[in-house]
mmCIF file of C-alpha atoms in Angstrom:
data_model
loop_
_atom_site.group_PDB
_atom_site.id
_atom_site.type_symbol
_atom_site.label_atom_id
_atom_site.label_comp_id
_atom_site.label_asym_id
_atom_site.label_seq_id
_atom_site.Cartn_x
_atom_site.Cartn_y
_atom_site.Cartn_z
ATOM 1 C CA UNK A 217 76.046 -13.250 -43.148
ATOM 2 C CA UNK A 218 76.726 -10.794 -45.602
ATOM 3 C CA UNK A 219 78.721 -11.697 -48.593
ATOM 4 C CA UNK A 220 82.373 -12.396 -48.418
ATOM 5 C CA UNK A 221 82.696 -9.724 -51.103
ATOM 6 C CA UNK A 222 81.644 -6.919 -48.744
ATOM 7 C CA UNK A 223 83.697 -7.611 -45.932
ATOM 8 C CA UNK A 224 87.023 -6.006 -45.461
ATOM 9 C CA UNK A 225 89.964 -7.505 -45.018
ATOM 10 C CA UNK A 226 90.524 -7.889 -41.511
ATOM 11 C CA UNK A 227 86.107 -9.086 -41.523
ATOM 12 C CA UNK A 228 87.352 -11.692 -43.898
ATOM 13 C CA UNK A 229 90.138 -13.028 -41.483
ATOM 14 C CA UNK A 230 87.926 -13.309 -38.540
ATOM 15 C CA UNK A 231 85.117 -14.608 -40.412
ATOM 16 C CA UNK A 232 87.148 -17.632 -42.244
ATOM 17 C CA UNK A 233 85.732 -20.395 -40.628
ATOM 18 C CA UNK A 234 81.878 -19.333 -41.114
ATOM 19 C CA UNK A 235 82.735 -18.510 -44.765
ATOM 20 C CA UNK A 236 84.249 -21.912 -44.950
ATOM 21 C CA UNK A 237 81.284 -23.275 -43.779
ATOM 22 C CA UNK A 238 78.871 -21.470 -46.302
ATOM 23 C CA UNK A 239 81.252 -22.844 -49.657
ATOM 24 C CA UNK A 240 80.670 -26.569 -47.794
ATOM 25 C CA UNK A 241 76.913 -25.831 -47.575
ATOM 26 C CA UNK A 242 76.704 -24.243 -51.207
ATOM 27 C CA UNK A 243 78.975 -27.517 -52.861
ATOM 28 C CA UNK A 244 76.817 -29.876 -50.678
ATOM 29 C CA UNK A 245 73.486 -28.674 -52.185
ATOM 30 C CA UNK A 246 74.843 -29.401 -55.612
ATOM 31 C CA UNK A 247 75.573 -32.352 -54.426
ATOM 32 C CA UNK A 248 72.115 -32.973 -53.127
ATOM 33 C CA UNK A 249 70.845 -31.963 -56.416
ATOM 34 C CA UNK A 250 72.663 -34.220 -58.965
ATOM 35 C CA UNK A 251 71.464 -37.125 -56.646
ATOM 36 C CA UNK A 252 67.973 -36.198 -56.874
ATOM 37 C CA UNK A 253 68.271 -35.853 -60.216
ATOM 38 C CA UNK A 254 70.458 -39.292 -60.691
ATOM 39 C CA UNK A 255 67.513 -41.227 -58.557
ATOM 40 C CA UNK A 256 64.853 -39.854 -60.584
ATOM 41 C CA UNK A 257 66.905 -42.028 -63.499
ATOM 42 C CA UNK A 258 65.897 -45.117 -61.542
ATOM 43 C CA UNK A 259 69.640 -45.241 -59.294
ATOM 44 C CA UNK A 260 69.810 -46.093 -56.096
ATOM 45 C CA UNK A 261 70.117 -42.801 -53.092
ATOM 46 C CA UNK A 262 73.588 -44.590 -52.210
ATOM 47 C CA UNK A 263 74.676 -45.146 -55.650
ATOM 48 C CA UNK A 264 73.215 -42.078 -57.585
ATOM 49 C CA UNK A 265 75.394 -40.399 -54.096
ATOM 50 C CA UNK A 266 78.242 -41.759 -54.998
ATOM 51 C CA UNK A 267 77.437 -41.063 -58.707
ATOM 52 C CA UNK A 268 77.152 -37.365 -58.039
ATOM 53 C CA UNK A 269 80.207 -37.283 -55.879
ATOM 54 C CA UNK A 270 82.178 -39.225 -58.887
ATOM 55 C CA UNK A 271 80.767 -36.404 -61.462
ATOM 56 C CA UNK A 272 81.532 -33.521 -58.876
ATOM 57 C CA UNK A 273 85.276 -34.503 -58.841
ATOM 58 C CA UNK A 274 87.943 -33.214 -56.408
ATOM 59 C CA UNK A 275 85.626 -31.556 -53.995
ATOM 60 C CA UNK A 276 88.158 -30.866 -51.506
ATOM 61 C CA UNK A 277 90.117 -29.076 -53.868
ATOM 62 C CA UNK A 278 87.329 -27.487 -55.243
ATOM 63 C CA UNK A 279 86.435 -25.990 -52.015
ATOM 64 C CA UNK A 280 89.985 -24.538 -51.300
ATOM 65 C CA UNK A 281 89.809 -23.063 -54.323
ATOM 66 C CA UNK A 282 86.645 -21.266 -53.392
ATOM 67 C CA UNK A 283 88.042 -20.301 -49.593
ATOM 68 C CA UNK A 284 90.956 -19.124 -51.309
ATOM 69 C CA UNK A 285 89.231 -16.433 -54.161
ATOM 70 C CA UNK A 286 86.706 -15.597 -50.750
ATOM 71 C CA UNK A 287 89.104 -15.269 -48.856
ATOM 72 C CA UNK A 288 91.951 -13.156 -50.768
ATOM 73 C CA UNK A 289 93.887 -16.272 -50.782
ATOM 74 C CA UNK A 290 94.377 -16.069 -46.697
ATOM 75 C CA UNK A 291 95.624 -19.406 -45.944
ATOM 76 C CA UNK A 292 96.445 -20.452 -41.936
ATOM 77 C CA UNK A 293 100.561 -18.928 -42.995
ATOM 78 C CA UNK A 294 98.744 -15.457 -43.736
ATOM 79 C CA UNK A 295 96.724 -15.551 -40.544
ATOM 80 C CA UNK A 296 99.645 -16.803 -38.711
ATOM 81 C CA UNK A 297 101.685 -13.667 -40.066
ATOM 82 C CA UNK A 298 98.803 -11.137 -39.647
ATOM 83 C CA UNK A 299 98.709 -12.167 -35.880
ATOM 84 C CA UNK A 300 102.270 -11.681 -35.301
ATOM 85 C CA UNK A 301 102.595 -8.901 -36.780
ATOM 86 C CA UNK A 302 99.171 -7.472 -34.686
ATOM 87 C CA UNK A 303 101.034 -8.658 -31.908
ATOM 88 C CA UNK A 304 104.036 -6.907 -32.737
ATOM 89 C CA UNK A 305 102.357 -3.803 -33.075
ATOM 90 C CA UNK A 306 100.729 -4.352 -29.809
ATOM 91 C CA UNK A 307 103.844 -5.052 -28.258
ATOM 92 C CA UNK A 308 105.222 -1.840 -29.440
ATOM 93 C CA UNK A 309 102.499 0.490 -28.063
ATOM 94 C CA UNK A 310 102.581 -0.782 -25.002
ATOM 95 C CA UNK A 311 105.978 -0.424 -24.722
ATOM 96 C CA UNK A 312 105.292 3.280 -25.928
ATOM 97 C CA UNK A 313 102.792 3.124 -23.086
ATOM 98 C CA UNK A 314 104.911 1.421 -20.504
ATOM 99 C CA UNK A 315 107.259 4.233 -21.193
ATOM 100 C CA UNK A 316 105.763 6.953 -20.944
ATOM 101 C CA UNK A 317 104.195 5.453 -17.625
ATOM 102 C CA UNK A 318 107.439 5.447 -16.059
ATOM 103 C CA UNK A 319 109.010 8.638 -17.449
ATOM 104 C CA UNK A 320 105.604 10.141 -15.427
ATOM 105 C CA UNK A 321 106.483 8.480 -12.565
ATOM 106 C CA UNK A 322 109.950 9.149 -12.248
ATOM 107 C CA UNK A 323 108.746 12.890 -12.728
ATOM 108 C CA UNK A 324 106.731 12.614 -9.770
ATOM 109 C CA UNK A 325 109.031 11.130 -7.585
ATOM 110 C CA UNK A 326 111.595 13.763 -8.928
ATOM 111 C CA UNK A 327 109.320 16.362 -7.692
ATOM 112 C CA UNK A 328 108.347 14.582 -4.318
ATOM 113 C CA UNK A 329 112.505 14.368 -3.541
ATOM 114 C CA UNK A 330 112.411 18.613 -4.623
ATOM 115 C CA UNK A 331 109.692 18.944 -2.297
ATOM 116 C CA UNK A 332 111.343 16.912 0.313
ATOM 117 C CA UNK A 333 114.654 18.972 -0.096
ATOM 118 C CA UNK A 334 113.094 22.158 -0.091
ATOM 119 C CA UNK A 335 111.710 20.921 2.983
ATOM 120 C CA UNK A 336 114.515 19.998 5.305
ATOM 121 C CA UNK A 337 116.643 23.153 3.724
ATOM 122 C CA UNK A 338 113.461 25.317 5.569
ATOM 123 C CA UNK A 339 113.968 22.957 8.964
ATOM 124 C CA UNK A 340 117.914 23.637 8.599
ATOM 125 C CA UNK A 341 117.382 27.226 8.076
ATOM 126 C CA UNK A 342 114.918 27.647 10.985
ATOM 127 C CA UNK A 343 117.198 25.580 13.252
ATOM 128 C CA UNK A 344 120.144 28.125 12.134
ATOM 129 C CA UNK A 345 118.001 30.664 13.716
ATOM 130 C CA UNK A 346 117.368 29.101 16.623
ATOM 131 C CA UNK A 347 113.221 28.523 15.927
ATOM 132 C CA UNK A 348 113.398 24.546 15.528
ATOM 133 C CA UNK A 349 109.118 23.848 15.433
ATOM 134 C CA UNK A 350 110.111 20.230 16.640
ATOM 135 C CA UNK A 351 110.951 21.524 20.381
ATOM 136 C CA UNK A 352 107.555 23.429 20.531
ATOM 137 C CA UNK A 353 106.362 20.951 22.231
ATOM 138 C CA UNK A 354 102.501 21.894 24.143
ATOM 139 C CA UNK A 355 103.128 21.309 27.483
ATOM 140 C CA UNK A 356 99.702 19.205 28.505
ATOM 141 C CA UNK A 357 97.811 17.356 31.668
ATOM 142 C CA UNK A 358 100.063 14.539 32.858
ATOM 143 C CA UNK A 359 102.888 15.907 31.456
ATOM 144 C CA UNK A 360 106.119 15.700 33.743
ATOM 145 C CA UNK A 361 108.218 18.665 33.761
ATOM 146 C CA UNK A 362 111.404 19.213 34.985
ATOM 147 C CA UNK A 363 112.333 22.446 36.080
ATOM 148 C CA UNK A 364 116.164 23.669 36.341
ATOM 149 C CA UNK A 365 117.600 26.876 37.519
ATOM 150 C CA UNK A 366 121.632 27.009 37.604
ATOM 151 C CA UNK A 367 121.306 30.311 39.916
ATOM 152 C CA UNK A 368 118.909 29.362 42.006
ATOM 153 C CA UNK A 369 119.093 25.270 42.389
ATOM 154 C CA UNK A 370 116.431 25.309 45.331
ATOM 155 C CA UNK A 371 114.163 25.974 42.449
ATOM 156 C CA UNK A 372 114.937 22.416 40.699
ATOM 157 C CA UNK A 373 111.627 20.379 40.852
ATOM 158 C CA UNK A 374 110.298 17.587 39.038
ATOM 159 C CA UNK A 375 106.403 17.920 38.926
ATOM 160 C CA UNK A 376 103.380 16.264 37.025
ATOM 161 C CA UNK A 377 100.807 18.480 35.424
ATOM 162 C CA UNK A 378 97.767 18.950 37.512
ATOM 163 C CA UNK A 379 94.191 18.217 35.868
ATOM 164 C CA UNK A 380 94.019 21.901 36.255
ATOM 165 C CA UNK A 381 96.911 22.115 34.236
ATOM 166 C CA UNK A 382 99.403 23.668 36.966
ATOM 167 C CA UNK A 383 102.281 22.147 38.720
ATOM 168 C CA UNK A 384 103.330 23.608 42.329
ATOM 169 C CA UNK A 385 106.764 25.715 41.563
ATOM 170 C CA UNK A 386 108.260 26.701 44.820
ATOM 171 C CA UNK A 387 107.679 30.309 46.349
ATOM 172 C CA UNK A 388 105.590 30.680 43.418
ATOM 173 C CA UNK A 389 102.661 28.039 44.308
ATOM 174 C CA UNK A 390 100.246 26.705 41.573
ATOM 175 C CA UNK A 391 101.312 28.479 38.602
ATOM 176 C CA UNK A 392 99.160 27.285 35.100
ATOM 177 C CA UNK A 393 101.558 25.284 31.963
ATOM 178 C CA UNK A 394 99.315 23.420 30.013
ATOM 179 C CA UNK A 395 98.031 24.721 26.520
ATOM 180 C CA UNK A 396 102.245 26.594 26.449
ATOM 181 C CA UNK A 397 104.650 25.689 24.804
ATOM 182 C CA UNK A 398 107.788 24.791 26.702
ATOM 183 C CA UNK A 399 109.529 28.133 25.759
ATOM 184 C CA UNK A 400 106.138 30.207 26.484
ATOM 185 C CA UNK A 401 106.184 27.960 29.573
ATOM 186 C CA UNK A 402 109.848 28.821 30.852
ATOM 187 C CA UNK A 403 109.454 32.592 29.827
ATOM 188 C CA UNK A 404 106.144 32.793 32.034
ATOM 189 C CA UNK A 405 108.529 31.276 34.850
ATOM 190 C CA UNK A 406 111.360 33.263 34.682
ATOM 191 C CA UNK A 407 109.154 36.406 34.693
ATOM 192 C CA UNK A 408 107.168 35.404 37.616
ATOM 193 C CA UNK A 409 110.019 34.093 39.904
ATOM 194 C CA UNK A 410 111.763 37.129 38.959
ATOM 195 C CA UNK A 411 109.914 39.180 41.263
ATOM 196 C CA UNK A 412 111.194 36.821 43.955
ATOM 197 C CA UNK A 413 114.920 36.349 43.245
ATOM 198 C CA UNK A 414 117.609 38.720 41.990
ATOM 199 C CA UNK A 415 118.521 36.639 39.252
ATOM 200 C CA UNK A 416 116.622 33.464 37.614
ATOM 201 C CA UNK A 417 118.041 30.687 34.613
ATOM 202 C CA UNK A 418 114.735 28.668 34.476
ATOM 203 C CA UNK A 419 115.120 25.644 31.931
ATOM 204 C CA UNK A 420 112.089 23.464 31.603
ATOM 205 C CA UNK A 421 112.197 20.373 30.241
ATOM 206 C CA UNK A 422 109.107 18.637 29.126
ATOM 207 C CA UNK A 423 108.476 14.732 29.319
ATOM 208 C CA UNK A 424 105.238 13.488 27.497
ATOM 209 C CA UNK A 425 103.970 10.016 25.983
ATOM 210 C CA UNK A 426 104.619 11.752 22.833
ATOM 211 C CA UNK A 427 108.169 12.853 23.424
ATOM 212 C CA UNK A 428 109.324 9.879 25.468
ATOM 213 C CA UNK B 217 94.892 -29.590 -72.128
ATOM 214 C CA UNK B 218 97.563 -26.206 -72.944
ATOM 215 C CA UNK B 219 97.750 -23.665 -71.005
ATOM 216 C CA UNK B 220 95.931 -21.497 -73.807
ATOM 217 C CA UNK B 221 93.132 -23.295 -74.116
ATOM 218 C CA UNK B 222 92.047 -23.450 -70.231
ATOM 219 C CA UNK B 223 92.673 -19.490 -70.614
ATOM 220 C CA UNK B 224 89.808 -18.834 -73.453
ATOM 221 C CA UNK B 225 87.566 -21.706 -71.594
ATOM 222 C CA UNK B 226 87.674 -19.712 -68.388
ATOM 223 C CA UNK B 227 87.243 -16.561 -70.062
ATOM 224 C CA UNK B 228 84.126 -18.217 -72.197
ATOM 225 C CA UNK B 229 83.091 -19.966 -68.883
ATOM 226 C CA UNK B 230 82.154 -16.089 -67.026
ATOM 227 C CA UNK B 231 80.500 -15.025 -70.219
ATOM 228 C CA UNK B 232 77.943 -18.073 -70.272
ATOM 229 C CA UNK B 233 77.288 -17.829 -66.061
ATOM 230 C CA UNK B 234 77.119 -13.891 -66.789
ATOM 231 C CA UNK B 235 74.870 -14.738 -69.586
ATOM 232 C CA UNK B 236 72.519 -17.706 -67.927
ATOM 233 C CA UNK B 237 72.298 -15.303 -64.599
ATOM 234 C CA UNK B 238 71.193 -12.470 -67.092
ATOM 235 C CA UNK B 239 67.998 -14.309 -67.237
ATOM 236 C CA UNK B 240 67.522 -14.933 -63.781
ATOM 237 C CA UNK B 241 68.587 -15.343 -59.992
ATOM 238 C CA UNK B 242 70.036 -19.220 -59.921
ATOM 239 C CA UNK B 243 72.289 -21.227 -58.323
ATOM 240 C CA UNK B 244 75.274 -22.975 -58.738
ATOM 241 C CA UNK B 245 73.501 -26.051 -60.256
ATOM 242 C CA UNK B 246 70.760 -24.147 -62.193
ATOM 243 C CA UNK B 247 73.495 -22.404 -64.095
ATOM 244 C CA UNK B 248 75.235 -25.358 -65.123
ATOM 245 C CA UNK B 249 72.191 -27.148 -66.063
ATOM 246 C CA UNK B 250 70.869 -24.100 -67.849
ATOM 247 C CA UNK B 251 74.510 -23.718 -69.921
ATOM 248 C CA UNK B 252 74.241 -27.696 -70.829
ATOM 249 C CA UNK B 253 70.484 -27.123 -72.023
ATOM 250 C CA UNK B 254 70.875 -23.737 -74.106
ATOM 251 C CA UNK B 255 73.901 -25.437 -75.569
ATOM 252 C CA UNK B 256 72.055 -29.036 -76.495
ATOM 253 C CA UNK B 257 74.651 -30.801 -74.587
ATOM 254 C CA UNK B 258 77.599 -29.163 -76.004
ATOM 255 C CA UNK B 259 78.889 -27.603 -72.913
ATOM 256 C CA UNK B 260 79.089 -29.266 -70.041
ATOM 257 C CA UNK B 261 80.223 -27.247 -67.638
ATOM 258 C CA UNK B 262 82.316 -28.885 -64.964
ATOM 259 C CA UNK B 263 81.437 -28.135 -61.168
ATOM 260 C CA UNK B 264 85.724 -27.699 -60.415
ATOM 261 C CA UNK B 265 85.210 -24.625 -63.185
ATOM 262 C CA UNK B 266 81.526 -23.510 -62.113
ATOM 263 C CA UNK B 267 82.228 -22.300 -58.256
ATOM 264 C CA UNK B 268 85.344 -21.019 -58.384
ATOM 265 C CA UNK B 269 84.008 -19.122 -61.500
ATOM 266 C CA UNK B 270 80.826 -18.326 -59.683
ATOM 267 C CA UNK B 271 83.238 -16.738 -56.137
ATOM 268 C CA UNK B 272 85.310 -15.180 -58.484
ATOM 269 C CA UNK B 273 82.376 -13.219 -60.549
ATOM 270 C CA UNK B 274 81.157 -12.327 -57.174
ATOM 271 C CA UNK B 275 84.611 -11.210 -55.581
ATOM 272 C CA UNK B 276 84.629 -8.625 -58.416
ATOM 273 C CA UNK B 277 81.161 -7.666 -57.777
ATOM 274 C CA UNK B 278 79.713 -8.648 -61.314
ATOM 275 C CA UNK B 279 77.528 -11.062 -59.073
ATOM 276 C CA UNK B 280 75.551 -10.604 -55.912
ATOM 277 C CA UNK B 281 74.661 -13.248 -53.985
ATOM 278 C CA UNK B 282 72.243 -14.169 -51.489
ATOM 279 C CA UNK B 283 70.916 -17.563 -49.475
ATOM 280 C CA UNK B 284 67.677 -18.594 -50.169
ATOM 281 C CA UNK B 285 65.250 -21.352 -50.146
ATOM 282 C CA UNK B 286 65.789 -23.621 -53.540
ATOM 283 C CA UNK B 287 62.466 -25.514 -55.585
ATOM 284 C CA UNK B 288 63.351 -28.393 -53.833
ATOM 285 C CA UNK B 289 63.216 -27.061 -50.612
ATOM 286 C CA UNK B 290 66.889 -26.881 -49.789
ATOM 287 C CA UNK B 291 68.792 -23.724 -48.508
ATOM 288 C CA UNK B 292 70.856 -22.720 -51.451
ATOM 289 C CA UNK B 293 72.927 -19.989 -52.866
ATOM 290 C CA UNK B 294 71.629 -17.667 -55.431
ATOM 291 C CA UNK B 295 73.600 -15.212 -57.738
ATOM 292 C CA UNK B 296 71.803 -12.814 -59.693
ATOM 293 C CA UNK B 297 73.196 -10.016 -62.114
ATOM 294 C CA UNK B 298 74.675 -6.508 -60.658
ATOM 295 C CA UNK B 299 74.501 -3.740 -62.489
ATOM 296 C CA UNK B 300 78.183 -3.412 -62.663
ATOM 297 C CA UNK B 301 77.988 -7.526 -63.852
ATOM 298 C CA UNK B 302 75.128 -6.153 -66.413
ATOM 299 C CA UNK B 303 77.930 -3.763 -68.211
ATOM 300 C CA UNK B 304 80.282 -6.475 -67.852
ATOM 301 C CA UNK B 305 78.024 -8.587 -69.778
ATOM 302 C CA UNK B 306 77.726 -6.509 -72.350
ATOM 303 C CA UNK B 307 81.466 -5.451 -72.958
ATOM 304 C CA UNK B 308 81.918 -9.794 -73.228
ATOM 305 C CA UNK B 309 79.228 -10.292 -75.496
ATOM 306 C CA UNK B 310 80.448 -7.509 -77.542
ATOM 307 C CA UNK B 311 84.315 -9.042 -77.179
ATOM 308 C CA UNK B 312 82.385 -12.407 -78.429
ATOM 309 C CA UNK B 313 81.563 -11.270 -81.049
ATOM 310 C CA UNK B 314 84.081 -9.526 -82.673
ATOM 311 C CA UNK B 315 86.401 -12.678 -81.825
ATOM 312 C CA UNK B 316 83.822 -15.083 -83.116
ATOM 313 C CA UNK B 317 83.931 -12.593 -86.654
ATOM 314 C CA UNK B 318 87.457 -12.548 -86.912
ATOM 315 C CA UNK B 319 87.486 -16.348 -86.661
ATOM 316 C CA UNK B 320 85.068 -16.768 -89.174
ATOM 317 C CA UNK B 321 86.786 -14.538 -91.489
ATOM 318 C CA UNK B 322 89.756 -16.896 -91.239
ATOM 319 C CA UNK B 323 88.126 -20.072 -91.549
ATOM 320 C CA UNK B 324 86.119 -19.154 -94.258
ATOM 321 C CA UNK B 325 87.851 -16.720 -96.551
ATOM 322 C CA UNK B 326 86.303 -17.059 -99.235
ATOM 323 C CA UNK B 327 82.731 -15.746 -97.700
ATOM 324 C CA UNK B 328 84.474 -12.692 -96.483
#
């Protein structure tokens, strides 16, 4: 490990416990070392220990006094108040964060209700003018139709779309629907049973799985 | 013992490790053994002075320090001499002996 010396503060703080453990290791050898040296006197190893460890004095205190000058005096009330206050700064960005977050999506949903109002303001408008896209409905195979004529009610039929995709309109015969729209369907009508009545009101209504 | 005196001990006490470590890379014990020898039993340095003195040379970078293997085979802590510790040296020896002068001067007037 490199020296306590070289290590920044923050290093220090996160590196307490194995500088701790080096001061320990460090007063322990000198410990070690007045023993040896009190045995070779002709003590005992447990009584030239305890010799040593008399001699050595306070060694507790001696190594919190050591921790403290390799430390920068950070006892556990300094790294309790350097945490707090990381996690206070933490706290604070992500509220930043957290902020911002929503701001963004409260724009987006501001735009997606713009979008939406824009939107039905078109469909209002083109219902004004009588195009509403919702009833162009494609008339299709299997699709029942009603058709209606106020003039000429012997016209009124109720038929299913062929596979060929024709119903059977009287006078007329087989006449083609599918793949028109219901208004491209009732102008194709009114046109062709015009050459057979005076005057024709052909209104088709459409009745699909989709519709119904 | 007055506040004073612990003061110019401490102060003497970085001058001697500066000194002993001068002549070599040691550890903790080595230097206190080496300060009682030079001094013929004088000084006896004790260990409650010695590391905190020693952590507190090397906190202002006067001493480096490195773990190594000791004589006796243990893993120990050496401090050697920086060059910044080598200027410091010399500034304290210089100090030394301009206070050791003066205090001659007074004590013995009569050779001044």
């Amino acid at each position: 490990m490199r020296s306590p010396a070289d290590l920044g503060f923050w290093r220090r703080l996160g590196k307490t416990e194995a500088i701790t453990a080096e001061v320990r290791a460090e007063l322990e050898h000198h410990l070690a070392r007045a023993t040896e040296d009190l045995v070779a006197t002709g003590l005992a190893p447990e009584v030239a220990r305890a010799e040593a460890r008399r001699r050595f004095g306070d060694l507790e205190r001696i190594e919190h006094d050591c921790l403290q000058i390799q430390t920068g005096g950070l006892t556990m009330l300094h790294r309790i108040h350097a945490g707090a206050t990381l996690l206070l700064f933490l706290s604070v960005l992500f509220l930043l964060y957290d902020g911002r977050m929503r701001a963004a999506r409260s724009e987006a949903l501001a735009q997606q209700f713009r979008q939406e109002a824009e939107l039905a303001m078109h469909r209002a408008e083109e219902a004004r003018r009588g195009r509403n896209p919702v009833e162009s409905i494609v008339i299709r195979v299997g699709d029942r139709l009603e058709l209606v004529d106020f003039v000429n009610p012997d016209l009124n039929v109720s038929e299913e779309v062929a596979a060929d995709g024709k119903i059977l309109v009287p006078d007329l015969g087989w006449f083609a629907v599918a793949g028109l729209t219901r208004e491209e369907a009732e102008a194709a009508l009114s046109e062709a049973l015009g050459a057979y009545f005076v005057s024709v009101d052909v209104k088709l209504k459409v009745h699909s799985e989709e519709s119904d | 013992m007055s506040d004073e005196r612990r003061e110019l001990l401490r102060g003497t006490l970085d001058l001697l490790v500066l000194k002993v470590v001068a002549g070599g890379a040691a550890h903790g014990y080595t230097i206190a053994r080496r300060i009682q020898e030079r001094s013929e039993g004088v000084l006896q340095v004790e260990e409650g002075s010695l590391y905190p003195a020693l952590h507190r040379l090397e906190q202002r970078r006067w001493l480096e320090a490195e773990w190594g293997i000791s004589e006796a085979g243990r893993r120990a802590k050496f401090y050697r001499l920086s060059r910044s510790g080598r200027r410091e040296l010399a500034a304290q020896e210089r100090g030394w002996e301009k206070m050791s002068a003066a205090i001659g001067r007074v004590l013995r007037p009569a050779e001044a």
